[in-house]
Short mmCIF file of C-alpha atoms in Angstrom, two decimals:
data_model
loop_
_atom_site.label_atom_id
_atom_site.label_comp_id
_atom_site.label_asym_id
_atom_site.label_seq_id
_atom_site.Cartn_x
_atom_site.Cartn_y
_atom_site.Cartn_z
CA UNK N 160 31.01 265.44 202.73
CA UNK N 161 30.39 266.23 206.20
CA UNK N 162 32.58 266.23 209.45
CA UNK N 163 29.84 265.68 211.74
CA UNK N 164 27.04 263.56 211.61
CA UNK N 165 23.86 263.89 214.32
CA UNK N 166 22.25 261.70 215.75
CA UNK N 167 19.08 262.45 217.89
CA UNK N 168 15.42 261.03 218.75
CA UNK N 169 13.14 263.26 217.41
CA UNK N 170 11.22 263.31 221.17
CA UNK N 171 13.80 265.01 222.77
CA UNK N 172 14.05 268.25 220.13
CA UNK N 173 10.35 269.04 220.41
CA UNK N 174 9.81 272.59 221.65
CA UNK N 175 8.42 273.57 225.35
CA UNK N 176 5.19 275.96 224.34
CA UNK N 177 6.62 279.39 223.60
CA UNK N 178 9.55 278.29 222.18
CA UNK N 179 10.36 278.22 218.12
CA UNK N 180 13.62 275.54 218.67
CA UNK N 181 14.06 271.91 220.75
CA UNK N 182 17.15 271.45 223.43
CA UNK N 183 19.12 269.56 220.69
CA UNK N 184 18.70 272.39 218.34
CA UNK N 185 19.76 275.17 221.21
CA UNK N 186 22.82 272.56 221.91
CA UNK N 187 23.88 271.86 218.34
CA UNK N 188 23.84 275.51 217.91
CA UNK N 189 25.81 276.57 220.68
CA UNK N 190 28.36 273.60 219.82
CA UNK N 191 28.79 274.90 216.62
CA UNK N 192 29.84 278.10 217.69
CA UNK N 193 32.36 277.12 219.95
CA UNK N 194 33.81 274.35 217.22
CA UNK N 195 34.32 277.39 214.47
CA UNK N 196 35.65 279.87 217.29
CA UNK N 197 38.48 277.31 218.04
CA UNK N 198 38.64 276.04 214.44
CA UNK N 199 38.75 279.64 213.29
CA UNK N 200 36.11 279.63 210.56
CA UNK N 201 33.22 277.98 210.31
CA UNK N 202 33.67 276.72 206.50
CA UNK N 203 36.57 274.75 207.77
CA UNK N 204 34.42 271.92 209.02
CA UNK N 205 30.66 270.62 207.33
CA UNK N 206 28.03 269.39 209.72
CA UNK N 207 24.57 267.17 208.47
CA UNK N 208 21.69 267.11 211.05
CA UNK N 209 18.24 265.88 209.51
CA UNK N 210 15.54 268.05 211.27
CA UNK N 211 12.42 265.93 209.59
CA UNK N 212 12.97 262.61 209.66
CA UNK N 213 10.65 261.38 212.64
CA UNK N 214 11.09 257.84 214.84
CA UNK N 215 8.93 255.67 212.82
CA UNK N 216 10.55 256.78 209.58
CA UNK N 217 13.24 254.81 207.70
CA UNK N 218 17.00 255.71 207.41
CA UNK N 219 16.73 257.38 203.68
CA UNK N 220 19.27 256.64 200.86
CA UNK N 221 20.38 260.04 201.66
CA UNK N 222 20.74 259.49 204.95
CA UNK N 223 22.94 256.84 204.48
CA UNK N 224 25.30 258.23 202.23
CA UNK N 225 26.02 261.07 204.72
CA UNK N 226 26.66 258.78 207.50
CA UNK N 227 28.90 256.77 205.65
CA UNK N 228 30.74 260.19 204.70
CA UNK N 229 30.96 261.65 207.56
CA UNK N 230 34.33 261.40 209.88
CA UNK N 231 32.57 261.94 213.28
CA UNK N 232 29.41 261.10 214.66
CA UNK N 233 27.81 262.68 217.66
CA UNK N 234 25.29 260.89 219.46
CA UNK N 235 22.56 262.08 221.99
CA UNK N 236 21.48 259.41 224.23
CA UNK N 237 18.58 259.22 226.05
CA UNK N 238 15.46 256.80 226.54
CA UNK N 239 14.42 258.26 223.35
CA UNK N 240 17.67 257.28 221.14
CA UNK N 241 17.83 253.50 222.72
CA UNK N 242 14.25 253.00 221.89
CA UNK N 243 14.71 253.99 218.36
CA UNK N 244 15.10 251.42 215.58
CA UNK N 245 16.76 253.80 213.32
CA UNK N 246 19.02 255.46 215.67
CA UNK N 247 20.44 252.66 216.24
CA UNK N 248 20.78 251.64 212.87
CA UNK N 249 22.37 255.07 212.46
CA UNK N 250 25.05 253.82 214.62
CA UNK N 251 25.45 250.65 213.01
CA UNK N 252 26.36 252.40 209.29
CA UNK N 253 28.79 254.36 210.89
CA UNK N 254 30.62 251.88 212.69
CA UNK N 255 30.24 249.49 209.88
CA UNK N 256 33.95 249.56 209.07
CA UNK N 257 35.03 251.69 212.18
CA UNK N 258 38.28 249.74 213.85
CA UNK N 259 38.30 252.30 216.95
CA UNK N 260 35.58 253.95 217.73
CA UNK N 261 37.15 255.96 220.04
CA UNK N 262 37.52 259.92 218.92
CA UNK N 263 35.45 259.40 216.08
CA UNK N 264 32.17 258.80 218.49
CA UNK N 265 30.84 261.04 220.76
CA UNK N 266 28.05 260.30 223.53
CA UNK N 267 26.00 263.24 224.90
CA UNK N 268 23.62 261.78 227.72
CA UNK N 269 20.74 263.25 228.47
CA UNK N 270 19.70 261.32 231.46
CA UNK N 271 20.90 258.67 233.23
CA UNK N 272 21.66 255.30 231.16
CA UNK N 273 22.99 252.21 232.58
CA UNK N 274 26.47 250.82 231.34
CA UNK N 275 24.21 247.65 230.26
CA UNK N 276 21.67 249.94 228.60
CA UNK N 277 23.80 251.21 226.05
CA UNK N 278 24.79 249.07 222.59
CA UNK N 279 28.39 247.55 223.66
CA UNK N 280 30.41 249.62 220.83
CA UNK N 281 29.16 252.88 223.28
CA UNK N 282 29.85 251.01 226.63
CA UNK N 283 34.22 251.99 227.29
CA UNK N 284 33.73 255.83 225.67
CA UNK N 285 33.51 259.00 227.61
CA UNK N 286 29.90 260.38 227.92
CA UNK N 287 29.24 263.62 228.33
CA UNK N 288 26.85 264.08 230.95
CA UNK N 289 24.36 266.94 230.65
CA UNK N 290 22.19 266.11 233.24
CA UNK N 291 22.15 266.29 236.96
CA UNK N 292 21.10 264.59 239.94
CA UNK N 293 18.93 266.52 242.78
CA UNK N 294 19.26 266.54 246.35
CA UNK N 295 16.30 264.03 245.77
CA UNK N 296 17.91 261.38 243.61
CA UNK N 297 15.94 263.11 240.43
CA UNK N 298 17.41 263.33 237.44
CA UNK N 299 17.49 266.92 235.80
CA UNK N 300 18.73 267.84 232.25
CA UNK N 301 21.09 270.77 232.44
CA UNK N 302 19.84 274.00 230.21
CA UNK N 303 16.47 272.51 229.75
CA UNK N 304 14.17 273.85 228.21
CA UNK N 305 16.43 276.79 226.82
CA UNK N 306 20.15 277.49 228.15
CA UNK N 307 20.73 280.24 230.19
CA UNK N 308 23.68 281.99 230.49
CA UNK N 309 23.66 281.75 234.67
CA UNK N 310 23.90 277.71 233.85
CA UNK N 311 27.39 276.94 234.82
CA UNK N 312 27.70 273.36 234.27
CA UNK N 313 26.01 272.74 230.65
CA UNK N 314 28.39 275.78 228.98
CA UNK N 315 31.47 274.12 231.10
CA UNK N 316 30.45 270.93 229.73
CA UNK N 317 29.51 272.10 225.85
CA UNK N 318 33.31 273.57 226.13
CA UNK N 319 34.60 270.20 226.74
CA UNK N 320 33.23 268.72 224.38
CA UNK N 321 33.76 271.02 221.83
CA UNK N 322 37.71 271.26 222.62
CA UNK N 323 37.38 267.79 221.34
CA UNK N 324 35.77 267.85 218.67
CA UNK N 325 38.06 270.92 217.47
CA UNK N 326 40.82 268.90 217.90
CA UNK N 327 39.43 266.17 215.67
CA UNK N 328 38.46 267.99 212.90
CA UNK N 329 41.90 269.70 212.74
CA UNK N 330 43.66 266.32 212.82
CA UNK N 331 40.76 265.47 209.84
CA UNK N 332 41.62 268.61 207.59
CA UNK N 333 45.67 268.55 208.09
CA UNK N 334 45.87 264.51 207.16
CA UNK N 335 42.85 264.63 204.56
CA UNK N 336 44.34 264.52 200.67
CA UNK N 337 43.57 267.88 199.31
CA UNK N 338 40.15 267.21 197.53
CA UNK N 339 39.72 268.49 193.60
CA UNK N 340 38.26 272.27 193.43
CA UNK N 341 34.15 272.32 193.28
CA UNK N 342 32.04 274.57 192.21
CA UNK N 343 31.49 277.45 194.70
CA UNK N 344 28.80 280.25 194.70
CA UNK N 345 28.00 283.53 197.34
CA UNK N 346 25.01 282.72 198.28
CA UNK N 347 23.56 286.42 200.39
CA UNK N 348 22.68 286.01 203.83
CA UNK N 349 18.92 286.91 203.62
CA UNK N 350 16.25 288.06 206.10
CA UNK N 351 14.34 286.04 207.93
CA UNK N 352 11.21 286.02 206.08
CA UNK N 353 13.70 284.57 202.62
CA UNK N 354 15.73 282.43 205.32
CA UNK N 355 14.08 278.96 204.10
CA UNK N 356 14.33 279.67 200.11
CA UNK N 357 18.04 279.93 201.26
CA UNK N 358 17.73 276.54 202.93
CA UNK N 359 16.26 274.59 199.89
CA UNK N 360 18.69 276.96 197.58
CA UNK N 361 22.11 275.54 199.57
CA UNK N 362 20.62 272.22 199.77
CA UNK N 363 19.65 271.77 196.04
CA UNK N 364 22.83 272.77 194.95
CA UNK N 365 25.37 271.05 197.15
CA UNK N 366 23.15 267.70 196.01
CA UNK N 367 25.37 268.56 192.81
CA UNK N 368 28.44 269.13 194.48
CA UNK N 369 28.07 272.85 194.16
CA UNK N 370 29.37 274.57 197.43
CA UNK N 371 27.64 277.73 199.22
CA UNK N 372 29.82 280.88 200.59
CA UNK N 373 28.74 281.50 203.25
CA UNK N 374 27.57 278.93 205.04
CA UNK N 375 25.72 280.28 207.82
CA UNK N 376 22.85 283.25 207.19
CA UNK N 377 24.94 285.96 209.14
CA UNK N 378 26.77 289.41 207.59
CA UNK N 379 30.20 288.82 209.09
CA UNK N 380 32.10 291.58 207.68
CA UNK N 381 34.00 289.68 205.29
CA UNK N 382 31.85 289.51 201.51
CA UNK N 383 34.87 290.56 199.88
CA UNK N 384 36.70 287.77 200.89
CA UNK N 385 33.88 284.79 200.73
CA UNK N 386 32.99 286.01 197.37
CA UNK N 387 36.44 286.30 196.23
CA UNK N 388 36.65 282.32 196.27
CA UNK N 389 33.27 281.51 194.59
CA UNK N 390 32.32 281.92 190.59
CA UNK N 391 28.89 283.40 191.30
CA UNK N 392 26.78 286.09 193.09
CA UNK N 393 23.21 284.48 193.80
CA UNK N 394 20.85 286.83 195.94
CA UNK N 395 17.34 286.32 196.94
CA UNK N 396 15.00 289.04 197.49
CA UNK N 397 11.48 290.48 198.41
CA UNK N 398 10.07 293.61 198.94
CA UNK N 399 11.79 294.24 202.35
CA UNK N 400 14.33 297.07 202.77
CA UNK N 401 16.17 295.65 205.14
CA UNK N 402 18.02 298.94 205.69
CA UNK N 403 19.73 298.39 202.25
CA UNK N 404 21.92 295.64 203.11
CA UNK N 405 20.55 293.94 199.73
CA UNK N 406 21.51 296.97 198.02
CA UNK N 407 25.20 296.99 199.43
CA UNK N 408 25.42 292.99 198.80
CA UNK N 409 24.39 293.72 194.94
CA UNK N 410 27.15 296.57 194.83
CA UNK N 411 29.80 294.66 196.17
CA UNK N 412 29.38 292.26 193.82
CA UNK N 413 29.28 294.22 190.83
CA UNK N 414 32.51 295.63 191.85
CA UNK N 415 33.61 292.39 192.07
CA UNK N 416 32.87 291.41 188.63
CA UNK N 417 31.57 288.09 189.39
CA UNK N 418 28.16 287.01 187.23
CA UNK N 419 25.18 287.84 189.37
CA UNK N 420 21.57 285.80 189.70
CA UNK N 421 19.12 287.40 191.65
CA UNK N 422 15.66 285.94 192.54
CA UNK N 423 12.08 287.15 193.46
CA UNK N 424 8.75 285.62 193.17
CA UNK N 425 7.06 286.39 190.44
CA UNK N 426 3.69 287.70 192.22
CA UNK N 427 5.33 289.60 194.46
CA UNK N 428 3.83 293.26 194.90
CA UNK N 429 6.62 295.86 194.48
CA UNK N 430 5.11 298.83 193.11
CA UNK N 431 3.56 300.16 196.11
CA UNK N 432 5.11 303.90 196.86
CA UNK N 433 6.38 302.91 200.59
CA UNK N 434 8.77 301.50 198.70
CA UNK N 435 12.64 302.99 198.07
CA UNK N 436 13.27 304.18 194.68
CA UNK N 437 16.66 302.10 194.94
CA UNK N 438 15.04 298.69 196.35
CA UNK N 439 11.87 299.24 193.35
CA UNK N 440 15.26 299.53 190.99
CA UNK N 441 17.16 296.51 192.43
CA UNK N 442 13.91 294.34 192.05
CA UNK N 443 13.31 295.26 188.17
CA UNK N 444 17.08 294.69 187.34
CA UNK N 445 18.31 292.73 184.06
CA UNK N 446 19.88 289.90 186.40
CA UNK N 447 16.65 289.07 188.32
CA UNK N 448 14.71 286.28 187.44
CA UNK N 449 10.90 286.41 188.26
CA UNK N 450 10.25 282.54 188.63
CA UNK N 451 9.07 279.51 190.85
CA UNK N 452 11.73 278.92 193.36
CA UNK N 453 12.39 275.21 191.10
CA UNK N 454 13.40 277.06 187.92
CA UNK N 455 15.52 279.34 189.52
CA UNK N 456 17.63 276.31 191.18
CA UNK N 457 17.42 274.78 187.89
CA UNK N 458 18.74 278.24 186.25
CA UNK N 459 21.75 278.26 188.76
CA UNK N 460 23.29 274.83 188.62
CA UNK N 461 22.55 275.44 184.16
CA UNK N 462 25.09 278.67 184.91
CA UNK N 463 27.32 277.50 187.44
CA UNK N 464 28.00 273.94 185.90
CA UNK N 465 27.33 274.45 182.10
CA UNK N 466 27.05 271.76 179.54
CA UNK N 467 30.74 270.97 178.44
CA UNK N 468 31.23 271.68 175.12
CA UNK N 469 33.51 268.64 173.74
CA UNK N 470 35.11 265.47 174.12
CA UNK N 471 37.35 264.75 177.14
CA UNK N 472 35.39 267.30 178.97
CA UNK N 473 31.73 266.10 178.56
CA UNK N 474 32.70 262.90 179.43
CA UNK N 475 34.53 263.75 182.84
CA UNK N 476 31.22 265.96 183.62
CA UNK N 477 28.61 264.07 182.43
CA UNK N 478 27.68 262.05 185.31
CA UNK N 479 27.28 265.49 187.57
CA UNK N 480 24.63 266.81 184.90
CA UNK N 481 22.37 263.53 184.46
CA UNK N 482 18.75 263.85 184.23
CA UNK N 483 17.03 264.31 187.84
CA UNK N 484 14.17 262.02 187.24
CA UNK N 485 10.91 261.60 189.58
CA UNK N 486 10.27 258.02 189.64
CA UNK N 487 6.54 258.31 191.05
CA UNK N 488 4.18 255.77 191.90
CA UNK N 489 1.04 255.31 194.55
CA UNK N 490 1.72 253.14 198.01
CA UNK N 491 1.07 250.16 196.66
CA UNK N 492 4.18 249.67 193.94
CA UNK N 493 6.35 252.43 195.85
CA UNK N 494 8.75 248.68 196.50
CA UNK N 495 8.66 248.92 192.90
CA UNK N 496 9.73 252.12 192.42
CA UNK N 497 12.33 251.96 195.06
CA UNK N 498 14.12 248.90 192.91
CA UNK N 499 13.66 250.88 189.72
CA UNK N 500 15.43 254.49 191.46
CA UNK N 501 18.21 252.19 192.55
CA UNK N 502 18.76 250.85 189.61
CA UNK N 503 18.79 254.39 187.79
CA UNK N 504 21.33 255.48 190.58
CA UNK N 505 23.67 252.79 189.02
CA UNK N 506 23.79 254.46 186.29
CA UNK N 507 24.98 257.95 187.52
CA UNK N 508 21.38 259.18 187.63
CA UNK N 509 19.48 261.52 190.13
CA UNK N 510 16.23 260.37 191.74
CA UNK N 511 13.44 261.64 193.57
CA UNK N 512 10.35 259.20 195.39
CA UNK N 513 7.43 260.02 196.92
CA UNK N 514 7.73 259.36 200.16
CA UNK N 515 4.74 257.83 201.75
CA UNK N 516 5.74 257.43 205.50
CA UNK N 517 4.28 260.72 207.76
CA UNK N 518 1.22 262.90 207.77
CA UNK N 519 -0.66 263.54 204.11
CA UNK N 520 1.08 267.50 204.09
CA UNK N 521 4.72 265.15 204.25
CA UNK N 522 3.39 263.19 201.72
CA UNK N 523 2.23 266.07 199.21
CA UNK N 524 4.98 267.82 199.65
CA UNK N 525 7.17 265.52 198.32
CA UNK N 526 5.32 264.82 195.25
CA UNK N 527 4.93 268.08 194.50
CA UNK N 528 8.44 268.19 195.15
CA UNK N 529 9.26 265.89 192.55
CA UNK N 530 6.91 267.78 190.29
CA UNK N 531 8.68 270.76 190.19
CA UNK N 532 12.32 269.55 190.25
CA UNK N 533 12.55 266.56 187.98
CA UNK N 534 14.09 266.50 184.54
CA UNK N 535 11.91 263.39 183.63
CA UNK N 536 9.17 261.95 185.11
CA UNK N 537 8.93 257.93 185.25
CA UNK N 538 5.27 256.67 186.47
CA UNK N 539 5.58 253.12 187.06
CA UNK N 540 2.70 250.78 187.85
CA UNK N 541 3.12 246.89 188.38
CA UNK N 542 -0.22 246.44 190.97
CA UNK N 543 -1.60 249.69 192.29
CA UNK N 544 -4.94 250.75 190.90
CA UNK N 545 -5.51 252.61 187.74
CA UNK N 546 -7.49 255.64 188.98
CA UNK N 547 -4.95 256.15 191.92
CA UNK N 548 -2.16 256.02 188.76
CA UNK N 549 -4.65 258.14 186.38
CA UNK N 550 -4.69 260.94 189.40
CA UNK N 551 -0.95 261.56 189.99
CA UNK N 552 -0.68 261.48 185.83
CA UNK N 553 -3.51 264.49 186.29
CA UNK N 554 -2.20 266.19 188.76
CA UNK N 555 1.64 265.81 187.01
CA UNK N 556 0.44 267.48 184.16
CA UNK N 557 -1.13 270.45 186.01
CA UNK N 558 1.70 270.94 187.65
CA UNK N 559 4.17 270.39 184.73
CA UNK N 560 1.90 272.49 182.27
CA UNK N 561 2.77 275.71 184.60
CA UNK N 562 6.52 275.54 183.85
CA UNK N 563 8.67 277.06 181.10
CA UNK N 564 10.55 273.94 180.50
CA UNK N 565 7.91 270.44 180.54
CA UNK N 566 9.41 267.93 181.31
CA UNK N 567 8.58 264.47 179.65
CA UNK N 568 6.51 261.64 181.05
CA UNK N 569 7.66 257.92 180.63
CA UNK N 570 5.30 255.36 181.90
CA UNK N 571 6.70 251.77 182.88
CA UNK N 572 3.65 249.94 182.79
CA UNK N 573 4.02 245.30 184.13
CA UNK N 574 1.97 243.73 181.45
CA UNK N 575 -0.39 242.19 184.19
CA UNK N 576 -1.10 246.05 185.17
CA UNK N 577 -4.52 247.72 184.86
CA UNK N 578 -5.06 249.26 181.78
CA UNK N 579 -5.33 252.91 181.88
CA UNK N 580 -7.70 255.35 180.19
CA UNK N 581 -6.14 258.31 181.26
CA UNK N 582 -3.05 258.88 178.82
CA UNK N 583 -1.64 262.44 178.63
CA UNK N 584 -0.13 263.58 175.26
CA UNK N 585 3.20 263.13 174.30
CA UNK N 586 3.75 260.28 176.84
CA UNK N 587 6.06 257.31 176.86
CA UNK N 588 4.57 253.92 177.33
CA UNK N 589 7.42 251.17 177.67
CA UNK N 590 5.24 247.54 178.61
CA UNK N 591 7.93 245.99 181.60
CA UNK N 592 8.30 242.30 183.01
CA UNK N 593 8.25 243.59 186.24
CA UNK N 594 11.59 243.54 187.39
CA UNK N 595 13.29 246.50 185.69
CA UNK N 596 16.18 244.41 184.15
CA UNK N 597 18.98 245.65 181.98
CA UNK N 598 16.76 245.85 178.66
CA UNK N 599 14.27 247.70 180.77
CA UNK N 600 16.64 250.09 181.94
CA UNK N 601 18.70 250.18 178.15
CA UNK N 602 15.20 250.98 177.04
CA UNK N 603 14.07 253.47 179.23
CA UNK N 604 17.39 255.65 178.54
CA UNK N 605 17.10 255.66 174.85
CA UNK N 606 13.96 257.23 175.65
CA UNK N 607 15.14 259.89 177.61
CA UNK N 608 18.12 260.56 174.96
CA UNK N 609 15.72 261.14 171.86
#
């Protein structure tokens, strides 16, 4: 669940040419800091950002679900922000069942809005400014494009406002009900060349309430401690050195005694002689696994949240070890598949979609996505064509062919549909009315249990 929620036009995080980061990003950073330093550790407090949804995309089931978690949301208004649908519905989820909004909403302007301008719930709380008006009546944005450490008023400001927001998420934490233990893994801080697998890696597993030690990608000193509090020792690496720091992460936790999982891809090179006799040795050990990035996730959450073995115990973990099922389809029936994920959700399943809004990389990314991740693959097809359908089922079983565990296909098929004459072997055909009722769904389940 996180503390803090943000919420930002995409328009005003783009990057000046040189730069590798947006203003938001820069700011969000440098808030961050100064909320841990007064908080005292950074795993005291959880923050969401969503760096790729874009303006014309839609507020995402996911998205949802972390507004409506989160305690406080932080806002950064601007031209942008107003003119964006889903900003604003951002701030309507929130606030849906907000009685004050006061200390649980924070405004960060980033040029000048009028009172009337701004949605009425914003209009009586405190903005903080961070721009500045010239001798000229112009408007200028204060650290823009990249802070400075000369600029005065935006790290005066950025203290301000994170003084607050200390104070609110220590009020949070010492009035919150102590939540049950989770699941909590040592995750290594990697270099930067690994630093995305150790993105997707934290974000897989905390979709199954499996929590990451430590949070941030930085060697602060304290291993012993972090991994002291977590079950497992999971370390990505690659055929970088990194003056031995992997080596002295994989020692500590042997000494430790905690079970170890270590990744690298399986073509990487490692046998080249430039290489240390200790890293070659650390790469060919019994606890690495040699797989796509997908099974290794998949191997992880298997060890950290085994199968229960009986009784009471299955039953009170059961729901946290469902099935992740893809449930694909082309443009045309992706309504269709929408209705049929939600109604899966209702019954304590995962999901994945395609998601069809964005450039055609966005697109294939998250089909291949849901390629590589699901459990079970549902293909359901009420109008789209039959070649478009017949393509994905190709390309599914390319990509499922290449894995050590296949999952199964299950095809949902309306009776008015297209007939297909592309059928893979081994799949599933259950005929639908359309609608995805309760003997659709009773039916589709029996098929995944047999």
């Amino acid at each position: 669940m996180p503390d803090i929620f943000i919420s930002y036009a995409h328009r005003d995080n783009q990057p000046v040419s040189g730069e590798q980061k947006g203003w938001v990003t820069h700011f969000v950073n440098n808030l961050f800091n100064e909320v841990s330093r007064k908080i005292g550790r950074v795993e005291h407090y959880q923050s969401w950002m969503d760096y790729c949804l874009k303006g014309s995309d839609e507020v995402t089931p996911e998205i949802e679900k972390q507004l409506s978690d989160a305690y406080a949301l932080v806002i950064f208004l601007s031209s942008g922000w107003l003119a964006s649908e889903w900003c604003r519905r951002e701030l309507a989820i929130f606030t849906k069942n907000l009685k004050q909004p006061k200390g649980r909403v924070f405004v960060i302007e980033l040029d000048r809005i009028n009172r009337d301008e701004k949605p009425i719930i914003l209009q009586e709380l405190r903005a903080y400014r961070f721009w500045r008006e010239t001798d000229e009546k112009k408007v200028r944005q204060l650290g823009y494009p990249v802070p400075q450490t000369t600029d005065s008023s935006y790290y005066d400001r950025l203290a301000d406002l994170s003084n607050e927001l200390a104070s609110v998420i220590k009020y949070k934490n010492s009035t919150a009900e102590k939540a049950p233990l989770k699941a909590t893994v040592y995750v290594a801080p990697v270099n930067d060349a690994l630093y995305e697998h150790r993105e997707r890696l934290i974000s897989e597993l905390r979709q199954f309430s499996i929590d990451v030690l430590p949070r941030n990608n930085e060697l602060d000193g304290n291993m012993d401690v972090a991994l002291a509090q977590c079950s497992h020792f999971v370390q990505l690496l690659d055929a970088s050195w990194t003056m031995g720091v992997p080596f002295r992460q994989y020692e500590v936790a042997l000494k430790s005694g905690k079970p170890v999982m270590q990744w690298r891809d399986a073509q990487l090179e490692y046998a080249a002689d430039k290489l240390r006799e200790e890293h070659k040795a650390l790469l060919q050990g019994k606890t690495v696994i040699a797989a796509p990035m997908s099974d290794f996730i998949r191997q992880v959450r298997a060890m950290v949240l085994p199968e229960p073995k009986s009784g009471d115990e299955e039953s009170a973990q059961r729901r946290s070890l469902e099935p992740m099922i893809f449930v694909h389809a082309c443009q045309d029936d992706f309504n269709h598949a929408y209705h049929v994920a939600k109604r899966l959700k209702e019954k304590g399943y995962g999901y994945l979609l395609p998601r069809y809004s964005g450039d055609a990389e966005r697109i294939r990314k998250s089909i291949t996505r849901g390629y590589e991740l699901c459990d079970v693959m549902l293909m359901v097809q009420q109008c789209g064509p039959a070649e478009v359908v017949e393509d994905f089922l190709s390309d599914a079983r390319v990509h499922i062919l290449k894995r050590d565990k296949k999952p199964p296909i299950l095809f949902c098929q309306c009776r008015e549909a297209e007939e297909l004459y592309f059928v893979p072997p081994g799949m599933s055909i259950l005929v639908c009315d359309g609608q995805f009722d309760e003997n659709c769904v009773d039916k589709f389940l029996r098929e995944i249990d047999a």
